[in-house]
mmCIF file of C-alpha atoms in Angstrom:
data_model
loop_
_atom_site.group_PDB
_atom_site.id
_atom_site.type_symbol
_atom_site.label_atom_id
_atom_site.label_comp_id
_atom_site.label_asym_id
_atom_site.label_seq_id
_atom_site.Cartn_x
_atom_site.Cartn_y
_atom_site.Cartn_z
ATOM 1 C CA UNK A 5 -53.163 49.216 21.271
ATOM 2 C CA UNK A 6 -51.315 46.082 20.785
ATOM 3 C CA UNK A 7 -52.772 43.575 18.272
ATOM 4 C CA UNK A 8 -53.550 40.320 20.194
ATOM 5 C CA UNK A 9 -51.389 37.827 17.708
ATOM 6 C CA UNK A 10 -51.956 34.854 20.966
ATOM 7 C CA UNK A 11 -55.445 33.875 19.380
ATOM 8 C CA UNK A 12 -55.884 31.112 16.678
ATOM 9 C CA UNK A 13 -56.749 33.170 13.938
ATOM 10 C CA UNK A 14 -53.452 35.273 14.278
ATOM 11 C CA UNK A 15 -51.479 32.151 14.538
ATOM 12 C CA UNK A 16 -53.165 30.652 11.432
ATOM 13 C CA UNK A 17 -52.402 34.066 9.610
ATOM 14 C CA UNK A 18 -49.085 33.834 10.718
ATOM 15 C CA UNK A 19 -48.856 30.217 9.291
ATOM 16 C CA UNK A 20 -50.163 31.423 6.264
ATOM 17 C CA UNK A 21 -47.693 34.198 5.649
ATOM 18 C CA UNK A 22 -45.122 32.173 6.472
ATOM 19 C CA UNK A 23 -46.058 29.330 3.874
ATOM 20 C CA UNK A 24 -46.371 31.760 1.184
ATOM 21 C CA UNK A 25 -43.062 33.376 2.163
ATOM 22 C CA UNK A 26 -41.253 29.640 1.859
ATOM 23 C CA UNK A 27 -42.704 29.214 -1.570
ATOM 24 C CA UNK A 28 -41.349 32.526 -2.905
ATOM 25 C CA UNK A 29 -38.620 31.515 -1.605
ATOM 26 C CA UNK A 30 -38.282 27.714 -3.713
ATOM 27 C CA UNK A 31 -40.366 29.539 -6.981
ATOM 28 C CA UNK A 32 -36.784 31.868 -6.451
ATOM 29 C CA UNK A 33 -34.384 29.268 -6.581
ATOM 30 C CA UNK A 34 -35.923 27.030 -9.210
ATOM 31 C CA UNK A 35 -36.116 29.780 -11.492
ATOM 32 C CA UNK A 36 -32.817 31.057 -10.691
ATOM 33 C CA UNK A 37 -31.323 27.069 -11.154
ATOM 34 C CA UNK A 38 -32.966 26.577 -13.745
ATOM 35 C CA UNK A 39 -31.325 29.700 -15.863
ATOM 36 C CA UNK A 40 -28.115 28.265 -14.808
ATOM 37 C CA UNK A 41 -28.262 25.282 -16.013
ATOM 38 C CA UNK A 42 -29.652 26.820 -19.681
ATOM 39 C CA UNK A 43 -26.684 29.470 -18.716
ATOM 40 C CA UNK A 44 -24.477 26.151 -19.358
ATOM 41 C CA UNK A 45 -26.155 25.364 -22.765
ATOM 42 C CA UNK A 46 -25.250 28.832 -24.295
ATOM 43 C CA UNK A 47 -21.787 28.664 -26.034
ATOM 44 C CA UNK A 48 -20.196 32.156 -25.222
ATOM 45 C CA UNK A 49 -17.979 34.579 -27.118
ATOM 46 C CA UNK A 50 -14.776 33.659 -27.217
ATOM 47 C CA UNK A 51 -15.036 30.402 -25.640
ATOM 48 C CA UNK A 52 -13.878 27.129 -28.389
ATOM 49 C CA UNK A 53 -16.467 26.026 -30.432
ATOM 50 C CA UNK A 54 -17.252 22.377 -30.066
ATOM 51 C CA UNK A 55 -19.493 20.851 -32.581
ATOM 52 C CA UNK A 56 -21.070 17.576 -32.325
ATOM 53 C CA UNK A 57 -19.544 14.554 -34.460
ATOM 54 C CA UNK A 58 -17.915 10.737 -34.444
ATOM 55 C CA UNK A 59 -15.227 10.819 -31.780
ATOM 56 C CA UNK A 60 -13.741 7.072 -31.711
ATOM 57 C CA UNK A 61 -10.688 5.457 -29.887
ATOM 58 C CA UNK A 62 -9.308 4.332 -33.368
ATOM 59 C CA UNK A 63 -8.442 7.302 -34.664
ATOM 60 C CA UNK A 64 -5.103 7.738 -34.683
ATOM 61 C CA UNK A 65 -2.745 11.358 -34.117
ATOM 62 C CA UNK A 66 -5.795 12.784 -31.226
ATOM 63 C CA UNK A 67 -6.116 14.444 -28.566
ATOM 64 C CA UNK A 68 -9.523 13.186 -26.262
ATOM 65 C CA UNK A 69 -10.573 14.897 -23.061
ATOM 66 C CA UNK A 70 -13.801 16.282 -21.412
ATOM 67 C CA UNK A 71 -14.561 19.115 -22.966
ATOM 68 C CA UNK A 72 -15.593 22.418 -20.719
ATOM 69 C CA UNK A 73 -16.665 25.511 -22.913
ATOM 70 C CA UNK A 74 -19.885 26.406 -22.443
ATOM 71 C CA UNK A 75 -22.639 25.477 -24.565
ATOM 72 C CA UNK A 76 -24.412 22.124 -25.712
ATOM 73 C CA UNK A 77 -21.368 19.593 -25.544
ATOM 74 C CA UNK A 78 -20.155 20.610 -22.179
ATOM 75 C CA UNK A 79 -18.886 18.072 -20.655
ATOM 76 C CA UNK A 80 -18.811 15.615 -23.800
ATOM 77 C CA UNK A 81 -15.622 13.353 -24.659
ATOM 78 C CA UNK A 82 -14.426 16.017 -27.258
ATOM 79 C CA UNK A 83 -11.503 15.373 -30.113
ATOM 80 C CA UNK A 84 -8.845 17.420 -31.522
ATOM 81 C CA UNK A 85 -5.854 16.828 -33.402
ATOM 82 C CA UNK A 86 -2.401 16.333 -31.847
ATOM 83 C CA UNK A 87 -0.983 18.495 -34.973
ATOM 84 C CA UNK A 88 -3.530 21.671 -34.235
ATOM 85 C CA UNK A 89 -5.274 22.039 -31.215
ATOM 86 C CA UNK A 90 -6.436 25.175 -31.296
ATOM 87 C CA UNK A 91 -9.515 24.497 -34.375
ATOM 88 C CA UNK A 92 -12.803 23.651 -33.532
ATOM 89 C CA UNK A 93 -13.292 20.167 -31.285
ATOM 90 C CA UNK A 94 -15.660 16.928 -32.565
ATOM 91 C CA UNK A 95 -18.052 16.504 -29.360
ATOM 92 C CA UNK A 96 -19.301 13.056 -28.496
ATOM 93 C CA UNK A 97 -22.749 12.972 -26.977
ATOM 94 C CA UNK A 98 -21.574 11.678 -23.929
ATOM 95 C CA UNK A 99 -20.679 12.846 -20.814
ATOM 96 C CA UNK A 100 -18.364 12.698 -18.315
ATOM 97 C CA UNK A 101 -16.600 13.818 -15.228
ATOM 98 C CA UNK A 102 -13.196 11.445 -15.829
ATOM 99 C CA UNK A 103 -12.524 10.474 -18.515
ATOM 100 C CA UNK A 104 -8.932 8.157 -19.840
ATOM 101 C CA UNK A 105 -8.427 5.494 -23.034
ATOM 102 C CA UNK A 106 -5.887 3.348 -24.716
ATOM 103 C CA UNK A 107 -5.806 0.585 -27.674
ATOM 104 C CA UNK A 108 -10.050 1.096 -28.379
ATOM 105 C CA UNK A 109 -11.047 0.652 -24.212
ATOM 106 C CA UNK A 110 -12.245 3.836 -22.664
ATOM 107 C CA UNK A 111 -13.478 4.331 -18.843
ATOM 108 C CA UNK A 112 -16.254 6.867 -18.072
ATOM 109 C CA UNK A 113 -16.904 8.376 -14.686
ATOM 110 C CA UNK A 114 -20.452 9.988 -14.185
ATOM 111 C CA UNK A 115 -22.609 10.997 -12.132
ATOM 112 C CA UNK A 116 -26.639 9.553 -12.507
ATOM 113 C CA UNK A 117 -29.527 10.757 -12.350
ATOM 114 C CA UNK A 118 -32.553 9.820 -10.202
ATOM 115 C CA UNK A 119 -33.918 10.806 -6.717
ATOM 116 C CA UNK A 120 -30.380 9.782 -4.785
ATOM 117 C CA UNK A 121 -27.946 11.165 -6.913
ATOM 118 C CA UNK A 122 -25.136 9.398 -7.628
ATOM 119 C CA UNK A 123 -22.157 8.436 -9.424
ATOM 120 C CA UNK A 124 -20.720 4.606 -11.496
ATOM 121 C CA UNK A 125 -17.775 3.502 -13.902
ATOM 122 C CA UNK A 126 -19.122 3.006 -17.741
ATOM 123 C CA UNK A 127 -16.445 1.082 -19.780
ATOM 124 C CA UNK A 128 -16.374 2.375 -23.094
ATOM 125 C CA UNK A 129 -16.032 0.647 -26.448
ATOM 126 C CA UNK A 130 -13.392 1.696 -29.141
ATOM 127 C CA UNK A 131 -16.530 3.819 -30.627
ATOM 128 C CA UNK A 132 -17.796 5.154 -26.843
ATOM 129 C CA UNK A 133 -20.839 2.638 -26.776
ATOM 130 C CA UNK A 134 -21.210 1.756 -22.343
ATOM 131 C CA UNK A 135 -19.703 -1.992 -22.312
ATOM 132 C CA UNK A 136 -20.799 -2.545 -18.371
ATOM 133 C CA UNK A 137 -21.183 -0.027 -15.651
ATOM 134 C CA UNK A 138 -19.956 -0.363 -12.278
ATOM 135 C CA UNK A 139 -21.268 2.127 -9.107
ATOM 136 C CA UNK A 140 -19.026 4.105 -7.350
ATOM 137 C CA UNK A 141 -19.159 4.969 -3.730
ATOM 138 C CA UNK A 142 -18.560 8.486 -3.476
ATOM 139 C CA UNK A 143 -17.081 11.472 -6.310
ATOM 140 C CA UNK A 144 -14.699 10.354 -9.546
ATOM 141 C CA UNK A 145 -11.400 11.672 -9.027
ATOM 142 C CA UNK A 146 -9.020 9.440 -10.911
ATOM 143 C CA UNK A 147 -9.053 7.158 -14.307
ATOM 144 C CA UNK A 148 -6.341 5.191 -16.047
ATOM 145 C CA UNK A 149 -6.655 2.458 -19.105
ATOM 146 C CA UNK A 150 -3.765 0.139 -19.191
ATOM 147 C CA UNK A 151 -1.298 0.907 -22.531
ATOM 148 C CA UNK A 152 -3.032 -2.503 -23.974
ATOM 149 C CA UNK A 153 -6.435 -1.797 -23.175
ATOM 150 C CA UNK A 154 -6.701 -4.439 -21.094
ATOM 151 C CA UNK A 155 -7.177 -3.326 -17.710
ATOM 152 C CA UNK A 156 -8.756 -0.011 -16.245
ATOM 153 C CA UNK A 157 -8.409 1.793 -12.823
ATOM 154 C CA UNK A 158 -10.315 4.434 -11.238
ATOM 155 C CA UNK A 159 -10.911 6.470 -8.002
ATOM 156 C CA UNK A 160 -13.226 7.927 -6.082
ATOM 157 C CA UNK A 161 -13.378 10.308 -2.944
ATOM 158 C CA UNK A 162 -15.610 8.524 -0.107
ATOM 159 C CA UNK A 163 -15.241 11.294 1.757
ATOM 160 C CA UNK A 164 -13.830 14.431 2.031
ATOM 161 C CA UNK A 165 -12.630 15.860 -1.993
ATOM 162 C CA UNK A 166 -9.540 17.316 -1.737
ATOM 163 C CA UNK A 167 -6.045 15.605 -1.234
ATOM 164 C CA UNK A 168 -4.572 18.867 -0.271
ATOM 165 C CA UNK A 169 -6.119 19.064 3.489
ATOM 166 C CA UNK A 170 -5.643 15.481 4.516
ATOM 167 C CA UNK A 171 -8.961 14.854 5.843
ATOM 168 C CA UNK A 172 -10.027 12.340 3.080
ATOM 169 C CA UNK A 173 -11.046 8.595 2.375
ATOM 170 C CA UNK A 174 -10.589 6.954 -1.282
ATOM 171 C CA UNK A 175 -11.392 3.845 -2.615
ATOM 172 C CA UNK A 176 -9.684 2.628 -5.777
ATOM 173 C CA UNK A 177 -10.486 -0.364 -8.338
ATOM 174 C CA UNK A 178 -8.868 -2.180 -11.057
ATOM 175 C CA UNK A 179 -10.988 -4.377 -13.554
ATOM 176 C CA UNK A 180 -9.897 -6.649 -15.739
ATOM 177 C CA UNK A 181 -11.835 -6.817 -19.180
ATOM 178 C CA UNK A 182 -10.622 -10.066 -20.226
ATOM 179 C CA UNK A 183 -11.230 -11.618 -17.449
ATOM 180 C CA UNK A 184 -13.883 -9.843 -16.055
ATOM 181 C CA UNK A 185 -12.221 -9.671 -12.530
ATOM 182 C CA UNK A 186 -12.990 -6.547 -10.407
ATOM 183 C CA UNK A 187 -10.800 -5.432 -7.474
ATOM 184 C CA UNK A 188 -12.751 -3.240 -5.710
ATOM 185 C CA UNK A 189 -10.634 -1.671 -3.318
ATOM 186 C CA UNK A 190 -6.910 -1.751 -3.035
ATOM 187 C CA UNK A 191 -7.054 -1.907 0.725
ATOM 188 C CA UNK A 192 -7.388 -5.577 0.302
ATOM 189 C CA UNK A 193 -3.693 -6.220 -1.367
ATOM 190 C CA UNK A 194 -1.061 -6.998 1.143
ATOM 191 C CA UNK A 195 0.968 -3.349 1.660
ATOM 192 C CA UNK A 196 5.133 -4.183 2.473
ATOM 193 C CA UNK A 197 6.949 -1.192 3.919
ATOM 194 C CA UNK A 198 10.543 -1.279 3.998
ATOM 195 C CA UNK A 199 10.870 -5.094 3.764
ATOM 196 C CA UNK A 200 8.354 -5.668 6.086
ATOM 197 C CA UNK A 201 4.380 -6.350 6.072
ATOM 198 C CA UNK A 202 2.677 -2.742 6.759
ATOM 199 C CA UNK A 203 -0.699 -2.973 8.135
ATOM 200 C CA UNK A 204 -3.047 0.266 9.266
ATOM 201 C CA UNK A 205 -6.270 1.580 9.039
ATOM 202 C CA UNK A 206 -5.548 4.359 7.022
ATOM 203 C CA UNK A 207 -4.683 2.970 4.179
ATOM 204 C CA UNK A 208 -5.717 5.340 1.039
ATOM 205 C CA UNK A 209 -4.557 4.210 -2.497
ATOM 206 C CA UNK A 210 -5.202 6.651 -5.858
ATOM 207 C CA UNK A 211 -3.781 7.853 -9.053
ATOM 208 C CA UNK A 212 -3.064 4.657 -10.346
ATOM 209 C CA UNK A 213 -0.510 4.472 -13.612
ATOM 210 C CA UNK A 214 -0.205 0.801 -15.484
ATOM 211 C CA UNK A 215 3.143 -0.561 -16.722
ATOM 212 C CA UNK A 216 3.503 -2.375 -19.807
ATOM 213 C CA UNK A 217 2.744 -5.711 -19.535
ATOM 214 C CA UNK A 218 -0.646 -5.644 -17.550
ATOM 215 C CA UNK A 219 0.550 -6.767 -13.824
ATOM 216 C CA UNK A 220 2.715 -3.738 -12.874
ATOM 217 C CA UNK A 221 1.120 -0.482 -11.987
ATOM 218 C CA UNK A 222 2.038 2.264 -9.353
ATOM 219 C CA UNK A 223 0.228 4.286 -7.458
ATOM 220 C CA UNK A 224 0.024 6.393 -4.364
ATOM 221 C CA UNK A 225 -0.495 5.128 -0.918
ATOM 222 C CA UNK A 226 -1.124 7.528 2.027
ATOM 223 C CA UNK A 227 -0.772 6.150 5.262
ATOM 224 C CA UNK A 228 0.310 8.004 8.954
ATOM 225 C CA UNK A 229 0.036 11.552 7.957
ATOM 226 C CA UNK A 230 2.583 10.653 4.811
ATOM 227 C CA UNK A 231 2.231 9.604 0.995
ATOM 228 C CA UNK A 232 4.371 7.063 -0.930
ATOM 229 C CA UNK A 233 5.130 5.552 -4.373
ATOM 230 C CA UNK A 234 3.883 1.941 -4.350
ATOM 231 C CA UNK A 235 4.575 -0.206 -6.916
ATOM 232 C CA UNK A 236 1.883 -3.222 -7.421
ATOM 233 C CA UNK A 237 2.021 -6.728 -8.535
ATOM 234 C CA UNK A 238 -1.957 -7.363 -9.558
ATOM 235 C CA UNK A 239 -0.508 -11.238 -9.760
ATOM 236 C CA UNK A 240 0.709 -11.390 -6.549
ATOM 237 C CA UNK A 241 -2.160 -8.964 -4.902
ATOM 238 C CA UNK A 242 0.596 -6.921 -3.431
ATOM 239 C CA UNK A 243 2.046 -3.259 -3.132
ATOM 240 C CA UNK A 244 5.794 -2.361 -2.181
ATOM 241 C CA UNK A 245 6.570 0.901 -1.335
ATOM 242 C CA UNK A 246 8.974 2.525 -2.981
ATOM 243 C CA UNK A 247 9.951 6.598 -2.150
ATOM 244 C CA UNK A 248 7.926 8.713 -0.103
ATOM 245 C CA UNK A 249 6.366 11.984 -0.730
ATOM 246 C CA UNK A 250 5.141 11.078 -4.533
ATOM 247 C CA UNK A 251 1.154 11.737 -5.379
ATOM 248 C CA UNK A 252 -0.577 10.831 -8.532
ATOM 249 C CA UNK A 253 2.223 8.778 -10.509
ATOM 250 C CA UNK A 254 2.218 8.549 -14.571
ATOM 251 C CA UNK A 255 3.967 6.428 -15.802
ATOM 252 C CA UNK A 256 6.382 7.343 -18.921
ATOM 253 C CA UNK A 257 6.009 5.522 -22.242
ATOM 254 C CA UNK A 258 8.996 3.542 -21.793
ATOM 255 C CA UNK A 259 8.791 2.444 -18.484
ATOM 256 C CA UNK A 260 11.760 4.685 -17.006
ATOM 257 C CA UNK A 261 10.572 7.801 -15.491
ATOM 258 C CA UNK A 262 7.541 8.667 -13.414
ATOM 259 C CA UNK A 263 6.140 12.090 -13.528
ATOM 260 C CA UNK A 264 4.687 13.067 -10.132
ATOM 261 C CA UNK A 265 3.361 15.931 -7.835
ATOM 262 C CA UNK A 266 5.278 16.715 -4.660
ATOM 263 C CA UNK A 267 4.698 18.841 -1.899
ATOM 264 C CA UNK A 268 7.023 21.306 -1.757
ATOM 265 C CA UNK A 269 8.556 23.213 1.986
ATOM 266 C CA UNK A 270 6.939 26.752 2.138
ATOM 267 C CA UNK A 271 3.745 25.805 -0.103
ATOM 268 C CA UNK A 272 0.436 27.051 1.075
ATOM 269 C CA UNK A 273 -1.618 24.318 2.584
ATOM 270 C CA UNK A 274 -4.165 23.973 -0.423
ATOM 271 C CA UNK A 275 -2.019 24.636 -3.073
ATOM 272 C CA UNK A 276 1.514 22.269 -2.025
ATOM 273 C CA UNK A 277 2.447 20.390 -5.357
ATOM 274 C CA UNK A 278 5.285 21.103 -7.733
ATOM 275 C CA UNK A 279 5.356 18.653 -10.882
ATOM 276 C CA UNK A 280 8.664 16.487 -10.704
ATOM 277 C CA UNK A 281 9.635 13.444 -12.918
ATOM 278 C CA UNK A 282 11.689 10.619 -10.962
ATOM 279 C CA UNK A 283 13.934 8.795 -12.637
ATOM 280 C CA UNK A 284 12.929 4.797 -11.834
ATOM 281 C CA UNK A 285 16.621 3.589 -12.784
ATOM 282 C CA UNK A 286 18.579 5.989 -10.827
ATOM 283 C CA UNK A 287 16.793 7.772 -8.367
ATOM 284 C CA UNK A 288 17.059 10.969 -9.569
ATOM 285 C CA UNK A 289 14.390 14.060 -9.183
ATOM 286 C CA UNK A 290 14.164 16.905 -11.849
ATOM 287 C CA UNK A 291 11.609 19.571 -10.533
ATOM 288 C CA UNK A 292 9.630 20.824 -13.687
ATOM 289 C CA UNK A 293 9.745 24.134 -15.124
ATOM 290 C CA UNK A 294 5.568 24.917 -14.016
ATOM 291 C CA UNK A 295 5.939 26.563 -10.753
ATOM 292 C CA UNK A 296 2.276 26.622 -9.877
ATOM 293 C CA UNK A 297 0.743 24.073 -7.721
ATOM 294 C CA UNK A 298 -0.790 21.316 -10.194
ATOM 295 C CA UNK A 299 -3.463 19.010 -8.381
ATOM 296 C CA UNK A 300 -3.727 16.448 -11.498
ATOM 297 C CA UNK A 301 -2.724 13.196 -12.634
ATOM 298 C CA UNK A 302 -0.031 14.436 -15.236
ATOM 299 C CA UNK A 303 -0.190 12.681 -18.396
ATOM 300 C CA UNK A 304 2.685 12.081 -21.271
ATOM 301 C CA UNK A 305 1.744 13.356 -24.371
ATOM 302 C CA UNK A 306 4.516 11.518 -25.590
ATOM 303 C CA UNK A 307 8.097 10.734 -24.267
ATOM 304 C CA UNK A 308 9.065 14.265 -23.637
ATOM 305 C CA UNK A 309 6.241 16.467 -22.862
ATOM 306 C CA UNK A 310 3.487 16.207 -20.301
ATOM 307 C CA UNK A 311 0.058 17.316 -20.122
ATOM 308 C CA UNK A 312 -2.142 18.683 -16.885
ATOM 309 C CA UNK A 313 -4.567 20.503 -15.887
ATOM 310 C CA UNK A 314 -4.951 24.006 -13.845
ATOM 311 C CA UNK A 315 -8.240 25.812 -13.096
ATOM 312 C CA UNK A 316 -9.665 27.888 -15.847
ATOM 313 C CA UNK A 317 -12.135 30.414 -16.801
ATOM 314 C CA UNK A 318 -14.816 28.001 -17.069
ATOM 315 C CA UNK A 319 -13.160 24.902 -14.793
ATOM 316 C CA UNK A 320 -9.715 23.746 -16.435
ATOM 317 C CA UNK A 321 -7.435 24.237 -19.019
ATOM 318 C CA UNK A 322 -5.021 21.968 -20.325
ATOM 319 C CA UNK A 323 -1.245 22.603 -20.071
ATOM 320 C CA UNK A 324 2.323 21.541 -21.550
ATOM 321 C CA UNK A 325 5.118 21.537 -19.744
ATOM 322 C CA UNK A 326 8.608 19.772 -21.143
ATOM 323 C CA UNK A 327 9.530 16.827 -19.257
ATOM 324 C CA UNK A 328 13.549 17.786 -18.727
ATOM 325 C CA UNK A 329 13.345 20.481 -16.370
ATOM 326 C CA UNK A 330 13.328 23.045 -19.022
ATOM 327 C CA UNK A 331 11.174 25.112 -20.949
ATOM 328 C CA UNK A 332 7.864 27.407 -19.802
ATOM 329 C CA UNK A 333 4.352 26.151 -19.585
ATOM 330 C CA UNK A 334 1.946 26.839 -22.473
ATOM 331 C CA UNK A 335 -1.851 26.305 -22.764
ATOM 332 C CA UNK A 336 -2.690 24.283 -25.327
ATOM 333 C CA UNK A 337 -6.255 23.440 -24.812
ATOM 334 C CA UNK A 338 -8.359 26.093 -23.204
ATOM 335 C CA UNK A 339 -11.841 24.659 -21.377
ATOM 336 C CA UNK A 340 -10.470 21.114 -21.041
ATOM 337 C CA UNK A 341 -9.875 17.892 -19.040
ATOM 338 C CA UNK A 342 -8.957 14.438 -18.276
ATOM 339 C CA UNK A 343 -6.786 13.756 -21.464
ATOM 340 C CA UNK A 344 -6.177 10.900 -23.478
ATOM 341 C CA UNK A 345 -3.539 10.548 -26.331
ATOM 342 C CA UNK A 346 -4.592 8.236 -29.551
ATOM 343 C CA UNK A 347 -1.408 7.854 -30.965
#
């Protein structure tokens, strides 16, 4: 005979099973979070060891970044020596998803806590301590302090987080800590485009890179399915393109050379970049020597070597690559991101 499961009691039984099934279900997942996160508390075998100390922006001949082995300091602004990387790193206790300094100024991006998670912009002080925080509207993606100190940049995915698929929005801000002035979105500066005034709606600016002097800067600006080097005038509130098909600019100590990603003819579609350095003076392109596709903001270790990132074991590692076209790529900081030089 067929059980009559039409009734009330049968329905509440139902219910009931139901209810208890669901919170299995969420006792399940808690548990099973929960040992993930203390997974990411447990330094592993093999993995650098990072022990807590004073990491500063004074002290000279380092190399800072966000540190990614696993244990305690994950994520913590970490330190290591320029002359030997490959010792033990000095952990910070704070944390951060970008992460760039110069001359004692350091910017922060993290996410917060709370009900609505979220993310802001802490600006450091030459010994870490938060200065003023800004919020963000959507995930940290770039960070740049001026060569002075004076003025910081940062980006942030609004939607979308990937530049590789072309289905994004960014918003990117410069502040000025001596003044205090915050531009909160590049959009607003007055775009010229082969001589002429460029307006659009899809307007994206990142990966900003500050010249000596604290008005100049480049950046990227995506517009019409295409990406360009833009040089800026913060005076002036205004951004001239300059060559087309440059992404994430970094600027060289001296001012001459930018170092750049480029998508490349035959790449696949979410890994297109080759590292290049343009030659400001002359025009000239040298394709570096890493042949893998590097989605990072390169940075100059010093006037002939660069520094980026590729994915890792346990999220990134950092990577050298000679800035002449020659050379091989070499790890030189396993479980590690967003550099900064102290120099």
């Amino acid at each position: 005979m067929t059980p009559d499961i039409s009734g009330p009691r049968a329905r509440l039984l139902i219910l009931g099973l139901a209810t208890a099934v669901l919170a299995a279900v969420a006792v399940v997942a808690t548990v099973r979070a929960a040992d993930r996160a203390g997974e990411r508390d447990r330094a592993r075998p093999g993995e650098p060891v990072a022990r807590t100390g004073v990491v500063t922006l004074r002290q000279q001949g380092r190399l800072l970044f966000r540190n990614l082995a696993w244990g305690p300091q994950r994520d913590h602004i970490s330190s290591l020596p320029l002359t030997t990387m490959a010792g033990p790193r000095t952990a910070a206790p704070r944390n951060c998803l970008r992460f760039h300094a110069a001359a004692g100024t350091g910017i922060c991006l993290r996410a917060t806590g709370g009900v609505v998670p979220g993310h802001e912009a802490v600006l450091l002080d030459a010994r870490l301590r938060p200065v003023r925080t800004f919020p963000v509207p959507g995930m940290p993606t770039r960070a740049r302090v001026s060569p002075s100190g004076r003025l910081v940049a940062w980006t942030v995915f609004v939607s979308g987080d990937s530049y590789a698929g072309g289905a994004f929005s960014t918003r990117t801000a410069i502040y000025d800590t001596r003044t205090g002035t915050l531009r909160s979105d590049l959009e607003s500066f007055t775009v010229v485009k082969d001589g002429q005034r460029h307006r659009a709606a899809d307007h994206n600016f990142w990966g900003v890179t500050f010249a000596a002097g604290d008005n100049r800067f480049h950046a990227t600006l995506a517009t019409g399915g295409r990406t360009y080097l833009v040089e800026g005038d913060l005076a002036r509130r205004t951004l001239r393109t300059l060559r087309e098909n440059v992404e994430c600019p970094s600027l060289s100590p001296d001012g001459t050379r930018v170092a750049f990603k480029k998508r490349v003819p035959g790449a696949f579609a979410d890994a297109p970049w080759r590292l290049h350095i343009l030659d400001l003076r002359t025009g000239r392109e040298t394709a570096l020597a890493e042949r893998r596709s590097v989605d990072d903001q390169a940075l100059w270790l010093n006037g002939h070597t660069l520094l980026y990132a590729l994915p890792g074991d346990f999220g990134a590692d950092l990577w050298s690559i000679p800035a002449d076209g020659g050379g091989v790529p070499r790890m030189i900081v396993k479980s590690g991101t967003s550099p900064a030089v102290i120099a």
